[in-house]
């Protein structure tokens, strides 16, 4: 039977650690939206919603909104009226569609990224130009949601990256996962029925009609690879470029060529 240690190391530093207390890792996806709605505070009212940001601002960890043009930048960071300030940089043209969005310090949101809530972005995450975050998304520290990448109802653990042209739907990326350009984590079968897995001869009903993939810590996918709905990869597994993987469970250190 699969175990959490097949996928993830320590989860202690992740805000979502409590979501992984169930028997199977995909149980976290069922609870993610409610969890985020509970922990994410409303974004400050000075941040305009449902329209592109008119100017680049720094949103401090205390909730103060400071136009970037009013800040001084030195090698170690930003200063406002002589005092060091820390927060997230939200660039002009970014679109926030919900008040239930939280940014830790060091987060950067580039122009024309579109974010719906609930969403929680841990420190030093990058939401790059043209990214589309459709809601119910959590990122750990140092993650990347890249150019024209679409993400919904998914968890990125620390240092995971979907940097170029990816689709991540109803999925979990372990720590230090890297998705090659054009990777697609498909989340819905043609017949739109529940995702059922066969693991070590046992049939397991996931209870999910939409379920993409789980990639354990350190997994990598090559460019233009596709993971079918219900693909579960143990830690440090590789999917080579252009390959179609899954569905089903693949143990740690698997190479799909």
Short mmCIF file of C-alpha atoms in Angstrom, two decimals, residues 25-33 132 134-136 150-155 167-172 185-197 205-214 227-232 247:
data_model
loop_
_atom_site.label_atom_id
_atom_site.label_comp_id
_atom_site.label_asym_id
_atom_site.label_seq_id
_atom_site.Cartn_x
_atom_site.Cartn_y
_atom_site.Cartn_z
CA UNK A 25 -2.32 12.01 -0.48
CA UNK A 26 -5.09 13.01 -2.89
CA UNK A 27 -7.44 13.46 0.08
CA UNK A 28 -5.77 16.87 0.53
CA UNK A 29 -7.36 18.11 -2.69
CA UNK A 30 -10.85 17.54 -1.32
CA UNK A 31 -10.20 19.84 1.64
CA UNK A 32 -8.05 22.50 -0.01
CA UNK A 33 -10.68 25.10 -0.92
CA UNK A 132 -3.71 32.03 -14.80
CA UNK A 134 -8.05 29.76 -11.18
CA UNK A 135 -8.52 29.45 -7.43
CA UNK A 136 -7.94 26.96 -4.61
CA UNK A 150 -2.78 27.53 -15.75
CA UNK A 151 -3.30 26.15 -12.25
CA UNK A 152 -6.47 25.22 -10.35
CA UNK A 153 -7.21 23.38 -7.11
CA UNK A 154 -3.59 22.38 -6.66
CA UNK A 155 -0.75 22.35 -4.14
CA UNK A 167 -1.50 22.93 -17.12
CA UNK A 168 -1.77 21.83 -13.49
CA UNK A 169 -5.30 20.80 -12.56
CA UNK A 170 -6.36 19.14 -9.29
CA UNK A 171 -2.80 18.05 -8.63
CA UNK A 172 -0.05 18.04 -6.00
CA UNK A 185 -1.41 17.24 -15.90
CA UNK A 186 -4.80 16.19 -17.30
CA UNK A 187 -7.55 15.97 -14.69
CA UNK A 188 -10.74 14.69 -16.35
CA UNK A 189 -11.48 11.45 -18.18
CA UNK A 190 -13.42 11.42 -21.45
CA UNK A 191 -16.35 9.71 -19.72
CA UNK A 192 -16.17 12.21 -16.81
CA UNK A 193 -16.45 9.39 -14.27
CA UNK A 194 -14.70 9.01 -10.91
CA UNK A 195 -10.97 8.35 -11.05
CA UNK A 196 -10.33 4.79 -9.87
CA UNK A 197 -6.80 3.50 -9.27
CA UNK A 205 -11.91 4.70 -5.51
CA UNK A 206 -10.56 8.22 -5.10
CA UNK A 207 -13.94 9.93 -4.72
CA UNK A 208 -12.73 12.49 -7.26
CA UNK A 209 -14.12 13.04 -10.73
CA UNK A 210 -11.39 15.61 -11.37
CA UNK A 211 -7.97 14.41 -10.29
CA UNK A 212 -4.78 15.19 -12.17
CA UNK A 213 -1.51 13.89 -10.79
CA UNK A 214 0.60 13.62 -7.68
CA UNK A 227 0.26 12.79 -17.28
CA UNK A 228 -3.16 11.18 -17.58
CA UNK A 229 -5.86 11.68 -14.92
CA UNK A 230 -4.97 9.73 -11.80
CA UNK A 231 -1.21 9.45 -12.33
CA UNK A 232 0.66 9.07 -9.04
CA UNK A 247 -2.72 6.42 -15.10
#
